[in-house]
PDB file of C-alpha atoms and ligand atoms in Angstrom:
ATOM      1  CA  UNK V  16      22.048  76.622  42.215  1.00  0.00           C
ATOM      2  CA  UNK V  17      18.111  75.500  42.153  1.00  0.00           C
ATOM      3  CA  UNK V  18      15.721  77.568  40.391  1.00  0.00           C
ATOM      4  CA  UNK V  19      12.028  77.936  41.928  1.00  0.00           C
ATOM      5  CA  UNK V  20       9.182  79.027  39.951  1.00  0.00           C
ATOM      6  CA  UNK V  21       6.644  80.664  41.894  1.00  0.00           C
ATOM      7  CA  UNK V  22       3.086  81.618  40.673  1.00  0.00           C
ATOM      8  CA  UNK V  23       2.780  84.850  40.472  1.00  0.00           C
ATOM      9  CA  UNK V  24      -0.665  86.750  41.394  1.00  0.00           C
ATOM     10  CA  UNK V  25      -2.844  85.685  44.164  1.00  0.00           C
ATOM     11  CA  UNK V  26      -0.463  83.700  46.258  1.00  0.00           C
ATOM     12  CA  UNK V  27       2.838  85.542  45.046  1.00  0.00           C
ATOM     13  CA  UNK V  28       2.458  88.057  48.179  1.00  0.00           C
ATOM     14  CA  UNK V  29       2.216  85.198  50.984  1.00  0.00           C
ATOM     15  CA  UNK V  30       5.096  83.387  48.989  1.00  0.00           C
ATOM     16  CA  UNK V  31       7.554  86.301  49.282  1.00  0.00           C
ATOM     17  CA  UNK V  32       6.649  86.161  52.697  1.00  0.00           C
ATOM     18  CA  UNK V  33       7.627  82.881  53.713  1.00  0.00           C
ATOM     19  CA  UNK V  34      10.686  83.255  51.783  1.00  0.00           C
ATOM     20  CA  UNK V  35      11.708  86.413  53.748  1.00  0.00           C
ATOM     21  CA  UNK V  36      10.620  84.641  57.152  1.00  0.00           C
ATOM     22  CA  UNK V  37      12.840  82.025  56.402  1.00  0.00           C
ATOM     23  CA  UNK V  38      15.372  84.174  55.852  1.00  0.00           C
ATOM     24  CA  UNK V  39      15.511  84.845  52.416  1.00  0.00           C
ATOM     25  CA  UNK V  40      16.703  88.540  50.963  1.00  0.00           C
ATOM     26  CA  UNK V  41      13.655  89.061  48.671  1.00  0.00           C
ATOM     27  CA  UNK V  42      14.351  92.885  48.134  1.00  0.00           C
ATOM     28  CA  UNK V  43      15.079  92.275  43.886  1.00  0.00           C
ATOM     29  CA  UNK V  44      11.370  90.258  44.054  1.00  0.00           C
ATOM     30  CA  UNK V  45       9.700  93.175  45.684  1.00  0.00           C
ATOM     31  CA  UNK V  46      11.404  95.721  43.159  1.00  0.00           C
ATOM     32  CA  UNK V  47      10.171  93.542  40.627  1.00  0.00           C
ATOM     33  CA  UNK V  48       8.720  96.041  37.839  1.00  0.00           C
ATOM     34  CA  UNK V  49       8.632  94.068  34.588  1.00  0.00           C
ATOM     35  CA  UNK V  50      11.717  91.871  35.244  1.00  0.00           C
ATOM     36  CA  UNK V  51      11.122  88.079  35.249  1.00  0.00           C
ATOM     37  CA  UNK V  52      13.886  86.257  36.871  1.00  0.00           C
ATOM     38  CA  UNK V  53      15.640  86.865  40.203  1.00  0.00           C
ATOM     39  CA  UNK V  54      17.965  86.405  42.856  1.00  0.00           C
ATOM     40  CA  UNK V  55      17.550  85.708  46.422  1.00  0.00           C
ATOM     41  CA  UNK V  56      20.273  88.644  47.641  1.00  0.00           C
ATOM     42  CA  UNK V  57      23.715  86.202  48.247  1.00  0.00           C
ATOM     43  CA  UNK V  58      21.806  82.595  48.322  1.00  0.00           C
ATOM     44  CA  UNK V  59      22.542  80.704  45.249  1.00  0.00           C
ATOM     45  CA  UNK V  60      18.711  80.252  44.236  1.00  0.00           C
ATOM     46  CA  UNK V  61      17.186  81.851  41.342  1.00  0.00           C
ATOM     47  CA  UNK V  62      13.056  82.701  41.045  1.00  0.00           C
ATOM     48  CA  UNK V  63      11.238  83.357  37.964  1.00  0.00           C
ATOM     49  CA  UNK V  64       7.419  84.226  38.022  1.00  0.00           C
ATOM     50  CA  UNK V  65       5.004  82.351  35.762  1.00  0.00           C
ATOM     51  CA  UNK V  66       1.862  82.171  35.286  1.00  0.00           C
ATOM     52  CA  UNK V  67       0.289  78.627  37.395  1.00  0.00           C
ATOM     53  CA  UNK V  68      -0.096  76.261  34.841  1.00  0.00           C
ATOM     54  CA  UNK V  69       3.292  77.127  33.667  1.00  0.00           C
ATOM     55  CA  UNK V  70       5.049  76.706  37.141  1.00  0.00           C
ATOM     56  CA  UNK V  71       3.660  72.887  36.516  1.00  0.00           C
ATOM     57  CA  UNK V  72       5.213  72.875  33.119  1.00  0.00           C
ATOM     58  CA  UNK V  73       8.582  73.961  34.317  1.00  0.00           C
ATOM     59  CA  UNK V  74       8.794  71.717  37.049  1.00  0.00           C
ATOM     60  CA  UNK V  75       8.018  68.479  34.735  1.00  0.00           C
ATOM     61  CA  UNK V  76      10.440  69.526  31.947  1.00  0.00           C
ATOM     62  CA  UNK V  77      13.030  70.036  34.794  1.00  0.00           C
ATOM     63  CA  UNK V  78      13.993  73.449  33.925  1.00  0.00           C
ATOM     64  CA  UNK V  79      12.971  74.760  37.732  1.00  0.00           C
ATOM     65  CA  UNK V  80      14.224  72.609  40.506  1.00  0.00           C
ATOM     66  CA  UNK V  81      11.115  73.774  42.968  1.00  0.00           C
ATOM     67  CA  UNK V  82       7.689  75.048  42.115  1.00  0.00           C
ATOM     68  CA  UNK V  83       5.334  76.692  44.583  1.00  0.00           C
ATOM     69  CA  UNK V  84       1.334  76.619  42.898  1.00  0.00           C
ATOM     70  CA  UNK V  85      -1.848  76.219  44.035  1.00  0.00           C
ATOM     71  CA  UNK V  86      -3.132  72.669  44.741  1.00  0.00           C
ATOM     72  CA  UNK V  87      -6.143  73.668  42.180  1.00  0.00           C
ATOM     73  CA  UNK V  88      -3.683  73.541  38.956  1.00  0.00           C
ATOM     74  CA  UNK V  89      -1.834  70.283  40.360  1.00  0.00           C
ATOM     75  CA  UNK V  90      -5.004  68.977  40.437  1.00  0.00           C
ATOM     76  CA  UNK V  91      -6.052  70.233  37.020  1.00  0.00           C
ATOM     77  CA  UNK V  92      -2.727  69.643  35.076  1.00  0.00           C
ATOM     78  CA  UNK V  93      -0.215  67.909  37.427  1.00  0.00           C
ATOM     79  CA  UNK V  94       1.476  64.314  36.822  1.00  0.00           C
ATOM     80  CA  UNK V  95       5.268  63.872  37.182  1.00  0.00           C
ATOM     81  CA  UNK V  96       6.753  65.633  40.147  1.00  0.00           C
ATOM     82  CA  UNK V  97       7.096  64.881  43.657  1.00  0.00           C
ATOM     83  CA  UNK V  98       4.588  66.998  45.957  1.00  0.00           C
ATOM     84  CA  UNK V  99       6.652  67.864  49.112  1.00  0.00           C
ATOM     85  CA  UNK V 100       4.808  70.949  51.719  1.00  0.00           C
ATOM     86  CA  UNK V 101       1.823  71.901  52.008  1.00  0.00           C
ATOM     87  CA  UNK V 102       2.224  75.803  52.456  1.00  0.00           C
ATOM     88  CA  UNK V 103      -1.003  76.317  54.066  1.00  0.00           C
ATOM     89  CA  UNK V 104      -2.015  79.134  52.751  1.00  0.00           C
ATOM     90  CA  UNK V 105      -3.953  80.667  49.627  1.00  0.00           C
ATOM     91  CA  UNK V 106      -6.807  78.402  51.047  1.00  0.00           C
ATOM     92  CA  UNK V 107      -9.811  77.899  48.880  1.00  0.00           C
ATOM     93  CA  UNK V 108     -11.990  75.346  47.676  1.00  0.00           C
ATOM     94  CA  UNK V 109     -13.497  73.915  44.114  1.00  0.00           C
ATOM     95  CA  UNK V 110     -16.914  74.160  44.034  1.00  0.00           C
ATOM     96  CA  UNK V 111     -20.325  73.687  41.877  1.00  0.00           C
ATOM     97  CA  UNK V 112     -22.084  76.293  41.824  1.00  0.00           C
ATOM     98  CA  UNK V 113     -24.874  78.625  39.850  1.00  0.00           C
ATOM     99  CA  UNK V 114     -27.591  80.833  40.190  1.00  0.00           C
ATOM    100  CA  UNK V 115     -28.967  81.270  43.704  1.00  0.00           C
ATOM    101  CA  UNK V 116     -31.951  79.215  44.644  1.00  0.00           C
ATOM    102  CA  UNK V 117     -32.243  77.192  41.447  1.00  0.00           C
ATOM    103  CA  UNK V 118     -32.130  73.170  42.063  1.00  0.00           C
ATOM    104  CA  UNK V 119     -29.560  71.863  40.013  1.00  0.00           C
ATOM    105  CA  UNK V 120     -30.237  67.999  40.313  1.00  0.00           C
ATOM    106  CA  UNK V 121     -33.795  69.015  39.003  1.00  0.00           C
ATOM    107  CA  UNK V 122     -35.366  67.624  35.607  1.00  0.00           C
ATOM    108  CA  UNK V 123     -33.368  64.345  33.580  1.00  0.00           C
ATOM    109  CA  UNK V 124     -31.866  67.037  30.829  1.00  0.00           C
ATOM    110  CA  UNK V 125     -28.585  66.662  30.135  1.00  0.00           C
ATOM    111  CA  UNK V 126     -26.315  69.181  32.326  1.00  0.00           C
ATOM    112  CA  UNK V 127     -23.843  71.725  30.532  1.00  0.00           C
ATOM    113  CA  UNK V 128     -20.880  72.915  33.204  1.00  0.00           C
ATOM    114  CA  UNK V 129     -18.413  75.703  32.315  1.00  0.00           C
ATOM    115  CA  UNK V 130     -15.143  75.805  34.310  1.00  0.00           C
ATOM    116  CA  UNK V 131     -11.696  77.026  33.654  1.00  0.00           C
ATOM    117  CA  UNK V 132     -10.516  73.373  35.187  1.00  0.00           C
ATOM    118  CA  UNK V 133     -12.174  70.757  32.318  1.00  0.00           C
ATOM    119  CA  UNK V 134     -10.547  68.099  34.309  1.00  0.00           C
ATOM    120  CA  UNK V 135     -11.107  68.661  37.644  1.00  0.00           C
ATOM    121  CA  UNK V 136     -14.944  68.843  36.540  1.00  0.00           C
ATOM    122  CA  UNK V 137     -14.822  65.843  34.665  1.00  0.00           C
ATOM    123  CA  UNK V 138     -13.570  63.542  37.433  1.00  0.00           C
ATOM    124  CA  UNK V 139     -15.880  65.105  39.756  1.00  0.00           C
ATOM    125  CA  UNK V 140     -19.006  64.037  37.716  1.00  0.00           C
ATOM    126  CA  UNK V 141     -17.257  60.801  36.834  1.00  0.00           C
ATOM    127  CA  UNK V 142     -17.209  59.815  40.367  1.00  0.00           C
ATOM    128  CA  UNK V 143     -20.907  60.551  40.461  1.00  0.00           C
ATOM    129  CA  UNK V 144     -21.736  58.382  37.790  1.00  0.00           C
ATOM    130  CA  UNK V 145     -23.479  61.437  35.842  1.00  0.00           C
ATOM    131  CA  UNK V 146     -22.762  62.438  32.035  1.00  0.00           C
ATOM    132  CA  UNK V 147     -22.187  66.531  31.678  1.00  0.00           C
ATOM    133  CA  UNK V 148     -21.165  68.579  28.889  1.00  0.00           C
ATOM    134  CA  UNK V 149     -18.071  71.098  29.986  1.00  0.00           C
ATOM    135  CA  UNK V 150     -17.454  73.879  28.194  1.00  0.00           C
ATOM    136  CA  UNK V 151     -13.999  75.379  29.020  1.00  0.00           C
ATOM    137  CA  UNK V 152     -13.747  78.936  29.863  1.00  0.00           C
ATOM    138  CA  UNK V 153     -10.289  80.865  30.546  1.00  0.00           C
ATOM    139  CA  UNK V 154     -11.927  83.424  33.306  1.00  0.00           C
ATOM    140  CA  UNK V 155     -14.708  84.806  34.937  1.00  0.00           C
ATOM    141  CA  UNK V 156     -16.326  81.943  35.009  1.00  0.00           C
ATOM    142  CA  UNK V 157     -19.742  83.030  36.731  1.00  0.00           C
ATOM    143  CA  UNK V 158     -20.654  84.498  33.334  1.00  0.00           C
ATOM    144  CA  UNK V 159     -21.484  81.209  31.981  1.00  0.00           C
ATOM    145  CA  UNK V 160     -24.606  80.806  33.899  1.00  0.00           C
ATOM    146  CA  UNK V 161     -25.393  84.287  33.592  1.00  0.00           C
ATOM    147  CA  UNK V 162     -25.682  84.564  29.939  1.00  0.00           C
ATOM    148  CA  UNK V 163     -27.501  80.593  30.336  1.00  0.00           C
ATOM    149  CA  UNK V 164     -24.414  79.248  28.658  1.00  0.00           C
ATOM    150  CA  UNK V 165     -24.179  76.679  31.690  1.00  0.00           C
ATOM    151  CA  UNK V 166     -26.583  74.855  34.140  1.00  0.00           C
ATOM    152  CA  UNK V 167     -23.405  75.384  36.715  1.00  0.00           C
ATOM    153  CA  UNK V 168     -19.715  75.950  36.975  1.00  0.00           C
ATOM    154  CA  UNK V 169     -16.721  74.241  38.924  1.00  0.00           C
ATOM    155  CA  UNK V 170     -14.746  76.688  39.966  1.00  0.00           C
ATOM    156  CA  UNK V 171     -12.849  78.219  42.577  1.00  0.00           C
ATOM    157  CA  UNK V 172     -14.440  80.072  46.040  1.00  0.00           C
ATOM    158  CA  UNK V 173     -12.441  81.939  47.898  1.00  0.00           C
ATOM    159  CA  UNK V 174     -13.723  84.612  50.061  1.00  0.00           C
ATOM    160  CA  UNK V 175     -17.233  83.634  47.970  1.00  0.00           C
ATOM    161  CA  UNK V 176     -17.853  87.550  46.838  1.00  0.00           C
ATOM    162  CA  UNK V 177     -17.715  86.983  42.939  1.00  0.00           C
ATOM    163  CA  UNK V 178     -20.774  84.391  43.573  1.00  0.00           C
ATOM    164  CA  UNK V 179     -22.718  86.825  45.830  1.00  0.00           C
ATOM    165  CA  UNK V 180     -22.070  89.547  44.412  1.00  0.00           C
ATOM    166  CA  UNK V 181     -23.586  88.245  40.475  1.00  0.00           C
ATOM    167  CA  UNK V 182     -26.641  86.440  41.908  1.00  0.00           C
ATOM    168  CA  UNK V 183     -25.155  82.660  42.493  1.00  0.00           C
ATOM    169  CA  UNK V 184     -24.220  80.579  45.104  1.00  0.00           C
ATOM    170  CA  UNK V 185     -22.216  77.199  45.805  1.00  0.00           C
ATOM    171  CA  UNK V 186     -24.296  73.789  45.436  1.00  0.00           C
ATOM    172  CA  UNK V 187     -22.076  71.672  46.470  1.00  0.00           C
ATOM    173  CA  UNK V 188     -18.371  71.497  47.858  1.00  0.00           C
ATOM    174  CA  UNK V 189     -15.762  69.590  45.630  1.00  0.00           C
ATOM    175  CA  UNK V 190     -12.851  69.710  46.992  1.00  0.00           C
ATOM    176  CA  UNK V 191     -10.942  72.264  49.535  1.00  0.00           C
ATOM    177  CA  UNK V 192      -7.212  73.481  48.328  1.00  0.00           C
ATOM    178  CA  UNK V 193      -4.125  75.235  49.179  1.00  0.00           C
ATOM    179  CA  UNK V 194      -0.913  76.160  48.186  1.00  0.00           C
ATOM    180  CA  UNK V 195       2.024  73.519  47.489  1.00  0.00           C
ATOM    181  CA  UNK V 196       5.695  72.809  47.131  1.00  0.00           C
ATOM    182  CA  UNK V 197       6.456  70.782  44.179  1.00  0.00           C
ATOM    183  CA  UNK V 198       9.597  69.609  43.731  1.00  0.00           C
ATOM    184  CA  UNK V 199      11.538  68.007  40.124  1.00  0.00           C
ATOM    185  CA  UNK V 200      12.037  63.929  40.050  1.00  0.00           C
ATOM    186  CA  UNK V 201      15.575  64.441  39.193  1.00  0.00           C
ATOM    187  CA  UNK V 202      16.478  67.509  41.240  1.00  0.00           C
ATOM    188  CA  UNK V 203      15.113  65.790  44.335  1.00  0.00           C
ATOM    189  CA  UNK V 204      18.106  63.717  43.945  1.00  0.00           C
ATOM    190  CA  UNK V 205      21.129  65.614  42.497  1.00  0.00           C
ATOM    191  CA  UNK V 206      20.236  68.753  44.127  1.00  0.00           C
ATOM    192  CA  UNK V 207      19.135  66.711  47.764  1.00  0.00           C
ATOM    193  CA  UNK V 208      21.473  68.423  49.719  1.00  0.00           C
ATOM    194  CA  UNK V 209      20.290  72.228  48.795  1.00  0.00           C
ATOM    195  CA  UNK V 210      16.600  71.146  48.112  1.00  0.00           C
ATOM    196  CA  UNK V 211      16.764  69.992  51.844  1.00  0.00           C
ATOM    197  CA  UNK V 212      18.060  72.948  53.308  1.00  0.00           C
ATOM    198  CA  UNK V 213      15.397  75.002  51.284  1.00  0.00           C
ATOM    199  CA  UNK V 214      12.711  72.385  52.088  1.00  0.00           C
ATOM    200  CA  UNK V 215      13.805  72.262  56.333  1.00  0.00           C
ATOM    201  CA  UNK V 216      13.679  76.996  56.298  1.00  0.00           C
ATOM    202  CA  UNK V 217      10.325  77.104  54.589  1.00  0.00           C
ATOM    203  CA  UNK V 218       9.071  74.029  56.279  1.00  0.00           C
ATOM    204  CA  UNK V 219       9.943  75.575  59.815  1.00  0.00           C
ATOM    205  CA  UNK V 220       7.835  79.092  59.159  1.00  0.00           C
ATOM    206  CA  UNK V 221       4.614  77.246  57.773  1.00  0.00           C
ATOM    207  CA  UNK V 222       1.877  78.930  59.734  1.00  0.00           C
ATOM    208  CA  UNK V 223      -0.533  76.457  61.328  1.00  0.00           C
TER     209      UNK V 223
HETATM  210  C1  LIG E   8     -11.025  83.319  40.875  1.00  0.00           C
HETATM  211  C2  LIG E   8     -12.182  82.380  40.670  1.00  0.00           C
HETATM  212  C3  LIG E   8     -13.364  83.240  41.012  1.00  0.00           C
HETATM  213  C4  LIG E   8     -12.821  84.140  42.091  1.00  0.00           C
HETATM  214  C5  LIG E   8     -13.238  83.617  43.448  1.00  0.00           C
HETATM  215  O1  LIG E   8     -10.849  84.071  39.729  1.00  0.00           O
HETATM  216  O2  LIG E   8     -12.203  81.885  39.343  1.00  0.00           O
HETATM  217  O3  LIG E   8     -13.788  83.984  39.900  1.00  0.00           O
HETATM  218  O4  LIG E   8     -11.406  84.113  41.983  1.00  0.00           O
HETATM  219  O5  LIG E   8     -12.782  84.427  44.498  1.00  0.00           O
HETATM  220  P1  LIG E   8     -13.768  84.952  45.637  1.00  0.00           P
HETATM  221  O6  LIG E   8     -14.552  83.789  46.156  1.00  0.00           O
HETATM  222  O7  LIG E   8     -12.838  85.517  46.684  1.00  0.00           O
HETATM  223  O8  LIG E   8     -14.646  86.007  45.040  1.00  0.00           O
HETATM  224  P2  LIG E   8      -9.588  84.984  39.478  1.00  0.00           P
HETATM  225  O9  LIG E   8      -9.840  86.345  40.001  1.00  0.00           O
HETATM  226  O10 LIG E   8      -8.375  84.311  40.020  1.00  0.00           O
HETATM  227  O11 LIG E   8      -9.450  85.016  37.891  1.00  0.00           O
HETATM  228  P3  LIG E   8     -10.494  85.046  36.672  1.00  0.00           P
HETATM  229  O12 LIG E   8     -11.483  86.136  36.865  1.00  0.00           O
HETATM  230  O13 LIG E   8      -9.595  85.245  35.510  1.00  0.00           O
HETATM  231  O14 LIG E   8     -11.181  83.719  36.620  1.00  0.00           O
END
């Protein structure tokens, strides 16, 4: 048996989807209601829906097999597991951003950035060479510079609405993303035959 955790939310719909193109019986996950765990109709593989962070967590502690998250949590709060498709979809990209027009490299005073991804924000200044305060927020983000809590954010753009639509736009680009297959250390070797075989049917419907 392998057990996947897949994120659920924004790229749960597309996910379903490649599992039923690569012939997958997803009927219990699209009945779903309230329930947690499932089966994939007569294949021995088991899904349970978490939230992204916690797909990550799962997937480290070995107690899912195969993980399928966006590459902006990997990058936020990923270490040990091996990184094996890149699903090519859910595309969207990390960027700095803030209210529209302002210059945000203006002035020597010390920059405050609020972002739900402390890390990813940190590294991205620390390859500049500049010194910010982050301040981490858990979601909607684009308040922070609103309400002046925050010179900026790092967050994520996807269609870029939220940003136009509350008076800010992007400064810079950080760093594009997408969604990924993330596979256990150990299960990559005592489950290698069925990992394969899962790997080789999603792998073949990838859109390009
Ligand atoms: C994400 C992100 C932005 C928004 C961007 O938030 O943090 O707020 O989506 O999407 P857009 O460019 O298409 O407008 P999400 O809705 O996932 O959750 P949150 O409000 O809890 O941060």
């Amino acid at each position: 048996m392998i057990r996947i955790a897949l994120t659920k939310g924004r790229i749960e719909q597309k996910a379903i989807e490649l599992l039923k193109k690569a012939g997958y019986d997803c009927s219990e996950l699209e009945e779903k209601g309230r329930k947690l765990v499932f089966k994939l109709g007569a294949d021995d593989i088991e899904v349970v829906l978490a939230k992204a962070a916690d797909v990550i967590t799962y997937i480290e502690h070995g107690v899912c097999d195969v993980g399928i998250v966006g590459e902006d949590t990997i990058m936020e709060h990923g270490k040990w597991f091996h990184e094996i498709l890149d699903l090519n979809f859910g595309k969207c990209k990390f960027a700095l951003a803030g209210i529209k027009g302002k210059d945000f490299y203006q002035g020597y005073t010390h920059k405050i950035i609020a972002s739900k991804y402390p890390n990813v924000t940190k590294k991205y200044f620390n390859n500049k060479g500049i010194d910010v305060e982050i301040v981490k927020i858990e979601g909607s983000v684009e308040l922070a510079p609103i309400l002046q809590l925050s010179d900026a954010i790092v967050d994520i753009v996807e269609t870029g609405s939220t940003l136009r639509e509350n008076g800010l736009e992007v400064y810079e680009d950080v760093a594009y993303v997408s969604t990924r297959l993330i596979v256990n250390t150990a299960s990559i070797k005592l489950k290698k035959s069925e990992i394969d075989d899962f790997v080789k049917r999603i792998s073949a419907q990838i859109e390009k």
